[in-house]
CSV table of C-alpha atoms and ligand atoms in Angstrom, one decimal:
chain,number,residue,atom,x,y,z
A,1,MET,CA,111.8,106.3,116.4
A,2,ALA,CA,108.1,107.2,115.8
A,3,VAL,CA,107.5,108.1,112.2
A,4,GLY,CA,104.9,110.8,112.9
A,5,LYS,CA,104.0,114.1,111.3
A,6,ALA,CA,104.2,114.1,107.6
A,7,MET,CA,104.9,117.9,107.3
A,8,ASP,CA,108.1,117.5,109.3
A,9,TRP,CA,109.3,114.6,107.2
A,10,ARG,CA,108.3,116.5,104.1
A,11,GLU,CA,110.7,119.3,105.0
A,12,GLY,CA,113.5,116.9,105.8
A,13,LEU,CA,113.0,115.0,102.5
A,14,ASP,CA,112.9,118.2,100.5
A,15,ALA,CA,116.0,119.6,102.2
A,16,GLY,CA,117.9,116.4,101.5
A,17,ASP,CA,118.5,115.8,105.3
A,18,LEU,CA,116.6,112.6,105.1
A,19,SER,CA,115.8,109.9,102.6
A,20,SER,CA,112.7,107.9,102.0
A,21,GLU,CA,114.6,104.7,102.5
A,22,VAL,CA,115.7,105.8,106.0
A,23,LEU,CA,112.1,106.7,106.8
A,24,VAL,CA,110.6,103.5,105.5
A,25,ARG,CA,113.2,101.5,107.4
A,26,ALA,CA,112.3,103.4,110.5
A,27,SER,CA,108.7,102.6,109.9
A,28,PHE,CA,109.5,98.8,109.7
A,29,GLU,CA,111.6,99.1,112.8
A,30,ARG,CA,108.7,100.8,114.7
A,31,MET,CA,106.2,98.1,113.6
A,32,ARG,CA,108.6,95.3,114.6
A,33,SER,CA,109.1,96.8,118.1
A,34,LEU,CA,105.4,97.6,118.8
A,35,ASP,CA,103.1,95.5,116.8
A,36,GLY,CA,103.4,92.4,119.0
A,37,GLN,CA,101.5,94.5,121.5
A,38,LEU,CA,99.2,96.5,119.1
A,39,HIS,CA,98.4,94.0,116.3
A,40,ALA,CA,97.6,96.7,113.8
A,41,ILE,CA,99.3,95.1,110.9
A,42,LEU,CA,98.2,92.1,108.8
A,43,ALA,CA,100.7,92.1,105.9
A,44,MET,CA,103.7,93.8,104.4
A,45,ASP,CA,106.1,93.4,101.5
A,46,GLU,CA,109.3,95.0,102.8
A,47,ASP,CA,111.3,94.5,99.5
A,48,ARG,CA,108.7,96.1,97.5
A,49,SER,CA,108.3,99.1,99.9
A,50,LEU,CA,112.1,99.6,100.0
A,51,ARG,CA,112.2,99.5,96.2
A,52,LEU,CA,109.6,102.2,96.0
A,53,ALA,CA,111.4,104.2,98.7
A,54,ARG,CA,114.6,104.1,96.6
A,55,GLU,CA,112.7,105.2,93.5
A,56,ALA,CA,111.3,108.1,95.5
A,57,ASP,CA,114.8,109.0,96.6
A,58,THR,CA,115.9,109.1,93.0
A,59,ARG,CA,113.1,111.5,92.1
A,60,LEU,CA,113.9,113.7,95.1
A,61,ARG,CA,117.6,113.8,94.2
A,62,GLY,CA,116.5,114.7,90.7
A,63,GLY,CA,114.9,117.8,92.1
A,64,GLU,CA,111.3,116.7,92.0
A,65,ARG,CA,109.1,118.2,94.8
A,66,SER,CA,105.6,116.8,95.5
A,67,PRO,CA,103.5,116.6,98.6
A,68,MET,CA,103.6,112.8,99.1
A,69,LEU,CA,107.0,112.0,97.5
A,70,GLY,CA,108.9,109.5,99.8
A,71,LEU,CA,106.3,109.4,102.6
A,72,PRO,CA,105.3,106.0,104.1
A,73,VAL,CA,101.6,105.2,104.2
A,74,VAL,CA,99.6,102.3,105.7
A,75,LEU,CA,96.6,100.9,103.8
A,76,LYS,CA,93.5,99.3,105.4
A,77,ASP,CA,93.4,95.7,104.3
A,78,ASN,CA,90.2,96.2,102.3
A,79,LEU,CA,92.1,98.3,99.7
A,80,HIS,CA,93.7,96.6,96.7
A,81,TRP,CA,97.5,97.0,96.3
A,82,SER,CA,98.4,94.6,93.6
A,83,GLY,CA,100.1,91.4,94.6
A,84,LEU,CA,99.4,91.6,98.2
A,85,GLN,CA,96.6,90.0,100.2
A,86,VAL,CA,93.2,91.9,100.6
A,87,SER,CA,92.0,90.0,103.6
A,88,CYS,CA,89.2,92.4,104.6
A,89,GLY,CA,89.7,91.0,108.1
A,90,SER,CA,87.9,87.8,107.0
A,91,ARG,CA,88.8,84.2,106.6
A,92,ILE,CA,86.7,83.9,103.5
A,93,MET,CA,89.4,85.9,101.6
A,94,ASN,CA,92.1,83.5,102.5
A,95,GLY,CA,94.6,83.2,99.7
A,96,TYR,CA,93.2,86.0,97.6
A,97,ARG,CA,95.7,88.5,96.2
A,98,ALA,CA,94.9,91.9,94.7
A,99,PRO,CA,95.1,91.6,90.9
A,100,TYR,CA,95.2,95.4,90.5
A,101,ASP,CA,95.7,98.7,92.5
A,102,ALA,CA,92.8,100.7,93.9
A,103,THR,CA,92.7,104.1,92.3
A,104,VAL,CA,93.6,105.8,95.5
A,105,VAL,CA,96.6,103.5,95.9
A,106,GLU,CA,97.6,103.9,92.3
A,107,ARG,CA,97.5,107.7,92.7
A,108,LEU,CA,99.5,107.7,95.9
A,109,VAL,CA,102.2,105.5,94.5
A,110,ALA,CA,102.3,107.6,91.3
A,111,ALA,CA,102.9,110.6,93.5
A,112,GLY,CA,105.8,108.8,95.2
A,113,ALA,CA,104.2,107.7,98.4
A,114,VAL,CA,105.4,104.3,99.8
A,115,PRO,CA,102.8,101.9,101.1
A,116,VAL,CA,104.5,100.0,104.0
A,117,ALA,CA,101.8,97.7,105.3
A,118,LYS,CA,98.2,96.5,105.2
A,119,ALA,CA,96.3,97.2,108.3
A,120,ASN,CA,93.9,95.3,110.5
A,121,LEU,CA,90.1,96.0,110.5
A,122,ASP,CA,86.7,94.7,111.5
A,123,GLU,CA,85.6,92.0,109.1
A,124,PHE,CA,84.6,93.7,105.8
A,125,ALA,CA,84.7,97.0,107.7
A,126,MET,CA,81.6,96.1,109.8
A,127,GLY,CA,82.1,97.1,113.4
A,128,SER,CA,83.0,100.0,115.7
A,129,SER,CA,85.7,98.6,117.9
A,130,GLY,CA,88.1,96.5,115.8
A,131,GLU,CA,87.0,93.4,117.7
A,132,TYR,CA,85.3,91.8,114.7
A,133,SER,CA,88.6,91.1,112.8
A,134,ALA,CA,88.9,87.4,112.1
A,135,PHE,CA,92.6,87.8,113.0
A,136,GLY,CA,92.2,89.2,116.5
A,137,PRO,CA,91.7,92.9,117.4
A,138,ALA,CA,94.2,95.7,117.2
A,139,ARG,CA,94.8,97.4,120.5
A,140,ASN,CA,94.5,101.1,121.6
A,141,PRO,CA,98.0,102.5,122.1
A,142,TRP,CA,96.7,104.8,124.8
A,143,ASP,CA,95.5,101.8,126.9
A,144,THR,CA,96.0,98.4,125.5
A,145,THR,CA,93.1,97.0,127.6
A,146,ARG,CA,90.8,99.1,125.4
A,147,VAL,CA,89.6,98.9,121.8
A,148,PRO,CA,91.1,101.3,119.3
A,149,GLY,CA,87.7,101.8,117.6
A,150,GLY,CA,86.7,100.5,114.2
A,151,SER,CA,86.4,99.5,111.7
A,152,SER,CA,89.7,101.2,110.4
A,153,SER,CA,91.3,100.0,113.7
A,154,GLY,CA,94.8,99.1,112.4
A,155,SER,CA,95.1,102.2,110.1
A,156,VAL,CA,94.4,104.5,113.0
A,157,VAL,CA,96.6,102.6,115.4
A,158,ALA,CA,99.4,102.7,112.9
A,159,VAL,CA,99.3,106.5,112.8
A,160,SER,CA,98.7,106.9,116.5
A,161,ALA,CA,101.7,104.6,117.4
A,162,GLY,CA,104.0,106.3,114.9
A,163,TYR,CA,104.3,103.4,112.4
A,164,ALA,CA,103.7,105.9,109.5
A,165,PRO,CA,102.6,109.5,109.3
A,166,LEU,CA,99.6,108.7,107.2
A,167,ALA,CA,97.2,105.9,106.6
A,168,LEU,CA,94.1,105.2,104.5
A,169,GLY,CA,90.9,103.8,106.1
A,170,SER,CA,87.4,103.5,104.8
A,171,ASP,CA,84.3,105.2,106.4
A,172,THR,CA,80.8,103.9,105.7
A,173,GLY,CA,79.2,105.1,108.9
A,174,GLY,CA,82.1,106.3,111.0
A,175,SER,CA,85.0,104.0,110.5
A,176,VAL,CA,87.8,106.5,110.3
A,177,ARG,CA,86.3,109.1,112.6
A,178,LEU,CA,85.4,106.9,115.6
A,179,PRO,CA,88.8,105.2,115.9
A,180,ALA,CA,90.5,108.6,115.3
A,181,SER,CA,88.7,110.0,118.2
A,182,PHE,CA,89.6,107.0,120.4
A,183,CYS,CA,93.3,107.2,119.5
A,184,ASN,CA,94.0,110.9,119.2
A,185,VAL,CA,94.5,111.3,115.5
A,186,THR,CA,92.8,113.3,112.7
A,187,ALA,CA,90.7,111.7,110.1
A,188,LEU,CA,88.6,113.0,107.2
A,189,ARG,CA,85.6,111.4,105.6
A,190,PRO,CA,85.4,113.3,102.3
A,191,THR,CA,82.3,114.2,100.4
A,192,TYR,CA,80.9,111.1,98.8
A,193,GLY,CA,82.6,110.7,95.5
A,194,VAL,CA,85.7,112.8,96.2
A,195,LEU,CA,87.8,109.6,96.5
A,196,SER,CA,87.3,106.8,94.1
A,197,ARG,CA,85.9,103.6,95.4
A,198,TYR,CA,87.5,101.5,92.7
A,199,GLY,CA,89.6,98.8,94.5
A,200,LEU,CA,88.0,99.4,97.8
A,201,THR,CA,86.1,96.2,98.8
A,202,ALA,CA,82.4,97.2,98.8
A,203,MET,CA,80.5,97.1,102.0
A,204,ALA,CA,77.6,99.5,101.4
A,205,SER,CA,78.3,101.2,98.1
A,206,SER,CA,76.0,104.2,98.6
A,207,LEU,CA,77.9,105.1,101.8
A,208,ASP,CA,81.5,103.8,101.4
A,209,GLN,CA,84.2,106.4,101.2
A,210,VAL,CA,88.0,106.1,101.6
A,211,GLY,CA,89.3,108.4,104.4
A,212,PRO,CA,92.8,109.7,105.0
A,213,ILE,CA,94.2,109.5,108.6
A,214,GLY,CA,97.1,111.5,110.0
A,215,THR,CA,98.4,113.4,112.9
A,216,SER,CA,96.9,116.7,111.7
A,217,ALA,CA,94.6,118.3,109.1
A,218,ALA,CA,97.7,119.7,107.3
A,219,ASP,CA,99.2,116.2,107.0
A,220,ILE,CA,95.9,114.7,105.7
A,221,SER,CA,95.7,117.4,103.1
A,222,LEU,CA,98.9,116.2,101.5
A,223,ALA,CA,97.4,112.8,100.8
A,224,LEU,CA,94.0,114.0,99.9
A,225,GLY,CA,95.5,116.4,97.3
A,226,VAL,CA,97.1,113.6,95.3
A,227,MET,CA,94.2,111.2,95.5
A,228,ALA,CA,91.0,113.3,95.0
A,229,GLY,CA,89.1,113.8,91.8
A,230,ARG,CA,87.1,112.0,89.1
A,231,ASP,CA,88.0,108.5,88.2
A,232,PRO,CA,86.7,106.8,85.0
A,233,MET,CA,86.6,103.5,87.0
A,234,ASP,CA,84.0,104.9,89.5
A,235,SER,CA,81.0,106.6,88.0
A,236,THR,CA,80.1,108.1,91.3
A,237,SER,CA,83.4,110.0,91.6
A,238,ALA,CA,83.7,113.7,91.4
A,239,ASP,CA,86.2,116.5,91.4
A,240,LEU,CA,87.0,118.4,94.6
A,241,PRO,CA,86.8,122.2,94.4
A,242,GLY,CA,89.6,124.1,95.9
A,243,MET,CA,92.2,121.3,95.6
A,244,GLU,CA,95.0,123.8,95.0
A,245,ARG,CA,94.6,125.0,98.6
A,246,LEU,CA,95.5,121.6,100.0
A,247,ALA,CA,99.3,121.7,99.9
A,248,PRO,CA,100.4,123.6,101.9
A,249,LEU,CA,97.1,124.0,103.8
A,250,CYS,CA,96.5,127.5,105.3
A,251,PRO,CA,94.5,128.0,108.5
A,252,ARG,CA,91.1,129.4,108.0
A,253,ASN,CA,90.4,132.8,109.5
A,254,LEU,CA,87.9,132.0,112.2
A,255,LYS,CA,86.5,135.4,112.6
A,256,GLY,CA,82.8,135.4,111.8
A,257,LEU,CA,82.8,131.6,111.2
A,258,ARG,CA,79.3,130.4,112.1
A,259,ILE,CA,79.4,127.2,114.0
A,260,GLY,CA,76.2,125.2,114.5
A,261,LEU,CA,75.8,123.0,117.6
A,262,PRO,CA,73.0,120.5,116.8
A,263,ARG,CA,71.0,120.1,119.9
A,264,GLU,CA,70.3,116.4,119.2
A,265,TYR,CA,74.0,115.6,119.6
A,266,PHE,CA,74.4,117.1,123.1
A,267,GLY,CA,71.6,115.4,125.0
A,268,GLU,CA,71.7,112.8,127.7
A,269,GLY,CA,74.2,110.0,127.4
A,270,LEU,CA,77.0,112.3,126.5
A,271,GLU,CA,79.7,111.5,129.0
A,272,PRO,CA,80.4,114.7,131.2
A,273,GLY,CA,84.2,114.6,130.6
A,274,VAL,CA,83.6,114.5,126.8
A,275,ARG,CA,81.1,117.4,127.1
A,276,SER,CA,83.4,119.6,129.0
A,277,LEU,CA,86.3,119.0,126.6
A,278,LEU,CA,84.0,119.9,123.7
A,279,GLU,CA,83.0,123.1,125.4
A,280,THR,CA,86.7,124.0,125.9
A,281,ALA,CA,87.4,123.3,122.3
A,282,LEU,CA,84.5,125.6,121.2
A,283,GLN,CA,86.0,128.4,123.2
A,284,VAL,CA,89.2,128.2,121.1
A,285,PHE,CA,86.9,129.0,118.1
A,286,THR,CA,84.9,131.7,119.8
A,287,ASN,CA,88.1,133.4,121.2
A,288,GLN,CA,89.1,133.9,117.5
A,289,GLY,CA,85.7,135.5,116.7
A,290,ALA,CA,83.7,132.5,115.6
A,291,GLU,CA,80.0,132.6,116.5
A,292,ILE,CA,78.2,129.6,118.0
A,293,ARG,CA,74.5,129.0,117.2
A,294,GLU,CA,72.3,126.2,118.5
A,295,VAL,CA,70.6,124.4,115.6
A,296,SER,CA,68.4,121.4,115.3
A,297,LEU,CA,68.6,118.3,113.0
A,298,PRO,CA,65.2,116.8,114.0
A,299,HIS,CA,65.5,113.5,112.0
A,300,THR,CA,68.7,112.6,113.8
A,301,ARG,CA,66.8,110.1,116.0
A,302,TYR,CA,66.0,108.0,113.0
A,303,ALA,CA,69.7,107.9,111.8
A,304,ILE,CA,70.8,104.7,113.5
A,305,ASP,CA,67.8,102.8,112.2
A,306,THR,CA,68.0,104.2,108.8
A,307,TYR,CA,71.8,103.6,108.5
A,308,TYR,CA,71.5,100.0,109.7
A,309,LEU,CA,68.6,99.2,107.4
A,310,LEU,CA,70.3,100.6,104.3
A,311,CYS,CA,73.8,99.3,105.3
A,312,THR,CA,72.7,95.8,105.9
A,313,SER,CA,70.6,95.8,102.7
A,314,GLU,CA,73.6,96.8,100.6
A,315,VAL,CA,75.9,94.4,102.5
A,316,SER,CA,73.6,91.5,101.7
A,317,SER,CA,73.8,92.2,98.1
A,318,ASN,CA,77.5,93.2,97.9
A,319,LEU,CA,78.7,90.2,99.9
A,320,SER,CA,76.9,87.7,97.7
A,321,ARG,CA,80.0,87.7,95.5
A,322,PHE,CA,82.0,85.7,98.1
A,323,ASP,CA,80.7,82.3,97.0
A,324,GLY,CA,83.8,80.1,97.1
A,325,ILE,CA,84.2,80.2,93.4
A,326,ARG,CA,85.7,83.6,92.6
A,327,TYR,CA,87.7,84.6,95.7
A,328,GLY,CA,89.8,83.1,98.5
A,329,HIS,CA,88.5,80.3,100.6
A,330,ARG,CA,86.6,77.3,99.1
A,331,ALA,CA,85.0,74.6,101.3
A,332,GLU,CA,84.9,71.0,100.3
A,333,ALA,CA,81.4,70.0,99.3
A,334,GLY,CA,79.5,67.6,97.1
A,335,SER,CA,77.3,70.0,95.1
A,336,LEU,CA,77.5,73.6,94.1
A,337,PRO,CA,74.8,74.9,96.4
A,338,GLU,CA,76.6,73.1,99.3
A,339,LEU,CA,79.9,74.5,98.3
A,340,ILE,CA,78.6,78.1,98.4
A,341,ALA,CA,76.7,77.6,101.7
A,342,GLU,CA,79.6,75.8,103.4
A,343,THR,CA,82.2,78.3,102.2
A,344,ARG,CA,80.1,81.2,103.5
A,345,ASN,CA,79.4,79.4,106.7
A,346,GLN,CA,83.1,78.6,107.4
A,347,GLY,CA,84.5,81.9,106.0
A,348,LEU,CA,82.3,84.6,107.5
A,349,GLY,CA,82.1,85.8,111.1
A,350,ALA,CA,79.0,86.2,113.2
A,351,GLU,CA,78.5,90.0,112.6
A,352,VAL,CA,78.8,89.7,108.9
A,353,LYS,CA,76.3,86.8,108.8
A,354,ARG,CA,73.9,88.8,111.0
A,355,ARG,CA,74.1,91.7,108.5
A,356,ILE,CA,73.6,89.5,105.5
A,357,LEU,CA,70.5,88.0,107.1
A,358,LEU,CA,69.1,91.3,108.3
A,359,GLY,CA,69.7,92.9,104.9
A,360,ALA,CA,68.2,90.0,102.9
A,361,PHE,CA,65.1,90.3,105.1
A,362,CYS,CA,64.9,94.1,104.6
A,363,LEU,CA,65.0,93.6,100.8
A,364,SER,CA,62.6,90.6,100.7
A,365,LYS,CA,59.3,90.7,99.0
A,366,GLY,CA,56.6,91.9,101.4
A,367,TYR,CA,59.1,93.7,103.7
A,368,TYR,CA,60.9,95.9,101.1
A,369,ASP,CA,58.4,98.7,101.4
A,370,ALA,CA,58.2,98.6,105.2
A,371,PHE,CA,62.0,98.6,105.7
A,372,TYR,CA,64.3,99.4,102.7
A,373,SER,CA,62.1,101.8,100.9
A,374,LYS,CA,61.1,103.6,104.2
A,375,ALA,CA,64.7,103.9,105.2
A,376,LEU,CA,65.5,105.5,101.8
A,377,LYS,CA,62.8,108.1,102.6
A,378,ALA,CA,64.2,108.7,106.0
A,379,ARG,CA,67.6,109.2,104.5
A,380,THR,CA,66.2,112.0,102.4
A,381,LEU,CA,64.8,113.7,105.4
A,382,ILE,CA,68.1,113.4,107.3
A,383,ALA,CA,69.9,115.0,104.3
A,384,ARG,CA,67.4,117.8,104.1
A,385,ASP,CA,67.9,118.6,107.8
A,386,PHE,CA,71.6,119.3,106.9
A,387,ASP,CA,70.6,121.4,103.8
A,388,THR,CA,68.4,123.5,106.1
A,389,VAL,CA,71.0,124.2,108.8
A,390,PHE,CA,73.7,125.0,106.3
A,391,LYS,CA,71.6,128.0,105.2
A,392,THR,CA,72.4,129.6,108.5
A,393,VAL,CA,75.8,128.1,109.6
A,394,ASP,CA,79.1,127.3,107.9
A,395,VAL,CA,80.0,124.2,109.9
A,396,LEU,CA,78.6,122.0,112.5
A,397,ALA,CA,80.6,120.9,115.6
A,398,THR,CA,79.5,117.7,117.4
A,399,PRO,CA,81.0,114.9,119.6
A,400,VAL,CA,82.3,112.0,117.6
A,401,SER,CA,81.3,109.5,120.2
A,402,PRO,CA,79.3,109.8,123.5
A,403,ASP,CA,82.2,108.2,125.3
A,404,THR,CA,85.9,107.4,125.1
A,405,ALA,CA,87.5,104.0,124.1
A,406,PHE,CA,85.8,101.1,125.8
A,407,PRO,CA,87.3,98.0,127.3
A,408,PHE,CA,87.5,94.8,125.1
A,409,GLY,CA,84.4,92.8,125.3
A,410,ALA,CA,82.2,95.6,126.6
A,411,LYS,CA,79.9,95.5,123.6
A,412,THR,CA,80.6,92.3,121.7
A,413,ASP,CA,77.6,90.5,123.3
A,414,ASP,CA,75.2,93.2,122.5
A,415,PRO,CA,75.1,94.1,118.8
A,416,LEU,CA,72.7,97.0,119.5
A,417,ALA,CA,75.1,98.6,122.0
A,418,MET,CA,77.8,98.4,119.4
A,419,TYR,CA,75.6,100.0,116.7
A,420,LEU,CA,74.7,102.8,119.1
A,421,ALA,CA,78.4,103.8,119.3
A,422,ASP,CA,77.8,105.2,115.8
A,423,ALA,CA,75.0,107.5,116.8
A,424,PHE,CA,76.9,110.7,115.9
A,425,THR,CA,78.9,109.3,112.9
A,426,VAL,CA,76.3,107.8,110.6
A,427,THR,CA,74.3,111.0,109.9
A,428,ALA,CA,76.8,112.8,107.7
A,429,PRO,CA,77.4,109.7,105.5
A,430,LEU,CA,73.7,109.3,104.9
A,431,ALA,CA,73.7,112.9,103.6
A,432,GLY,CA,77.0,112.3,101.6
A,433,ILE,CA,78.6,115.3,103.2
A,434,PRO,CA,82.2,115.7,104.5
A,435,CYS,CA,83.1,115.4,108.1
A,436,LEU,CA,86.3,115.0,110.2
A,437,SER,CA,87.4,114.0,113.6
A,438,MET,CA,90.2,115.8,115.4
A,439,PRO,CA,91.7,115.6,118.9
A,440,ALA,CA,90.1,117.8,121.5
A,441,GLY,CA,92.0,116.7,124.6
A,442,PHE,CA,91.8,113.9,127.2
A,443,THR,CA,89.5,112.7,129.9
A,444,ALA,CA,90.7,110.1,132.5
A,445,GLY,CA,93.8,109.7,130.3
A,446,LEU,CA,91.8,108.8,127.2
A,447,PRO,CA,91.6,110.8,124.0
A,448,VAL,CA,88.4,112.6,122.9
A,449,GLY,CA,87.6,113.8,119.4
A,450,ILE,CA,85.5,116.6,118.1
A,451,GLN,CA,83.7,116.3,114.8
A,452,LEU,CA,83.3,119.0,112.2
A,453,ILE,CA,80.7,118.5,109.5
A,454,GLY,CA,80.4,120.8,106.4
A,455,PRO,CA,78.1,121.1,103.3
A,456,ALA,CA,78.9,118.9,100.3
A,457,PHE,CA,82.3,119.7,98.7
A,458,SER,CA,83.4,121.9,101.5
A,459,ASP,CA,86.2,119.4,102.3
A,460,VAL,CA,89.0,121.9,101.9
A,461,MET,CA,87.2,124.5,104.1
A,462,LEU,CA,86.7,121.8,106.8
A,463,LEU,CA,90.4,121.0,106.7
A,464,GLU,CA,91.3,124.7,106.8
A,465,THR,CA,89.1,125.1,109.9
A,466,ALA,CA,90.6,122.1,111.6
A,467,HIS,CA,94.1,123.4,110.7
A,468,ALA,CA,93.2,126.8,112.4
A,469,PHE,CA,92.1,124.9,115.5
A,470,GLN,CA,95.3,122.8,115.5
A,471,SER,CA,97.5,125.9,115.0
A,472,LEU,CA,96.0,127.1,118.4
A,473,THR,CA,96.0,123.8,120.3
A,474,ARG,CA,98.4,121.0,121.1
A,475,HIS,CA,96.2,118.0,121.7
A,476,HIS,CA,97.0,116.4,118.4
A,477,LEU,CA,100.7,116.5,119.2
A,478,ASP,CA,100.3,114.3,122.3
A,479,THR,CA,101.6,110.8,121.6
A,480,PRO,CA,100.6,107.6,123.4
A,481,PRO,CA,102.6,106.2,126.3
A,482,ILE,CA,103.7,103.0,124.5
A,483,SER,CA,107.1,101.5,124.4
A,484,ALA,CA,108.7,98.3,123.2
B,1,LIG,N1,80.5,101.0,112.7
B,1,LIG,C1,79.7,101.2,111.5
B,1,LIG,C2,79.2,99.8,111.1
B,1,LIG,O1,79.6,98.9,111.7
B,1,LIG,C3,80.5,101.9,110.5
B,1,LIG,C4,81.4,101.0,109.8
B,1,LIG,C5,82.2,101.7,108.7
B,1,LIG,O2,82.2,102.9,108.6
B,1,LIG,N2,82.9,100.9,107.9
B,1,LIG,O3,78.6,99.7,110.1
C-alpha cells in the first residue's frame, strides 16, 4: 500500500479508522518492497519509529487533534535525529551519530509526527541529480533509468513512491524543487529563516533552508505549521506571518491575482514540451480571473555564477570542520597535518573537493575582491530585481527546470552542465524569498513542475495559491508506475 496523501490519513487517524502504528508499518512494508529498486533510504530505526507511533496512538485515543499527530515522515540524511547516523551522503561521516535533534525534527516529533527513515542525498547536498551520493544514487520512480533530481533525491523519491506522505529535504539552490519537479511532488523552499537551520548540516549557511515535500500544498502546510518560527538556536530564524492559515489550508481566490512571467526564464533552451505544459498551467489561473504580466529580472543571467561563487566559498569554510578529529572517519597517519589531509582525501567525493578548492580560491587574498566580494554585490542586484517586480505582481510563475529528468550519467562528466540544471532555482534563494515547485503535467511520460515565487514571508499565500491550482487540476494525484 502506498502511504501517500497526508490529508487523507489525517482524516482516518482523527476518525479512529486508522492507527499511526498501522500507517508506520505500511510505510516500512512499502520501503521493503520498493527500495531495492529505488535506493532512496540510507537508514532506519524501526523499533523507535514504532514506539513513537504507539505514543501518537495513545494521544489520538486521548482525544488530542493536531495536524501531524501520527503521520510518518522521512528525513534527509543531513538532518540530525538523535542516535541515528547523519551520513550527509558522504564516507567522511562514517560512524557519526547525531547527538541531538535538529529543531525541525524536534518540533515534528513533539507534534506527534513519526520519522521513519533517513533519506539518500547528494554528498553534503551538493548536486542536482542525486548521483553524487557516496552510497549510490536514488532512482526516479517514473523511470528508473533516470535521475530523481537532487540533492534531496531520497526524500523526494520517498514521497513520490508512497513510502511516506511527507518528507523533509534541504534547499540551498534548488534541492527540494528540482527533484520535486522531476518526480511529480510538491515542495516548498520557505523564506530564509522560517525554518530553523539548527541541526541541518551546513553547506552554504546564507542559502541553506529546510524544505517540506509532499503530495500537495495542503499536505506540506501541515508540516510547515508545526515547524516554522523563531528558534533561539538559530539567530537567523524568524516567525512566519499567517501561520494560523496553514491547517487546514484554504485555496486562494485567484480572481485578480497578478502573475508575473519573467522573460529571462522563458528563453531558448526551454524544452518545448515543458513550455507547452506551463502555458496550459497558466490558463488554469487565467480561467479563474488571474492576470498574466510579462516582467523582467535583468540580473538573472548572473545568477548561476553568483550562486556558485558564494556557495563554494561558504562550502570551503563550512566543510573545514570535517578534519578526522571531531566527526566520523579518521585516516591512519603519522602526523596531525597528514591525518587531516588523508581523512579528507579518503572521505570526500570529487564534487565536494572541487567546491572546496573553488571556494578557497574565491576567498583567497588577491582574489577575494574579484570573486567573492563581487558575487555579493551581484546577489544584491538579483534581490533588487525581485523587489522591483513585486511592486507590480503578486507572484512569479516560472519553469523549475528547462527539461525533464535526465538519464544517469548524462551530466556527471561535465560539472558545468550539472550546474546549469539549477538556472531557474538559484535566483530565489539568493534573494532569500519563498518558492515552491508543483506538478504541472507530463511530457513524454515524465513529470514537469511549475515554480511559484513570492515576496519575503509570503509563504502562506504561495501555498494557498498552489492549493487553488491543485483544487482545479489532477497532475499531483498521478502516481508512478512502479511495483515490487
Ligand atoms: N544543485 C545545487 C548545488 O549543487 C543546489 C543544491 C542544494 O540546493 N542543496 O549547489
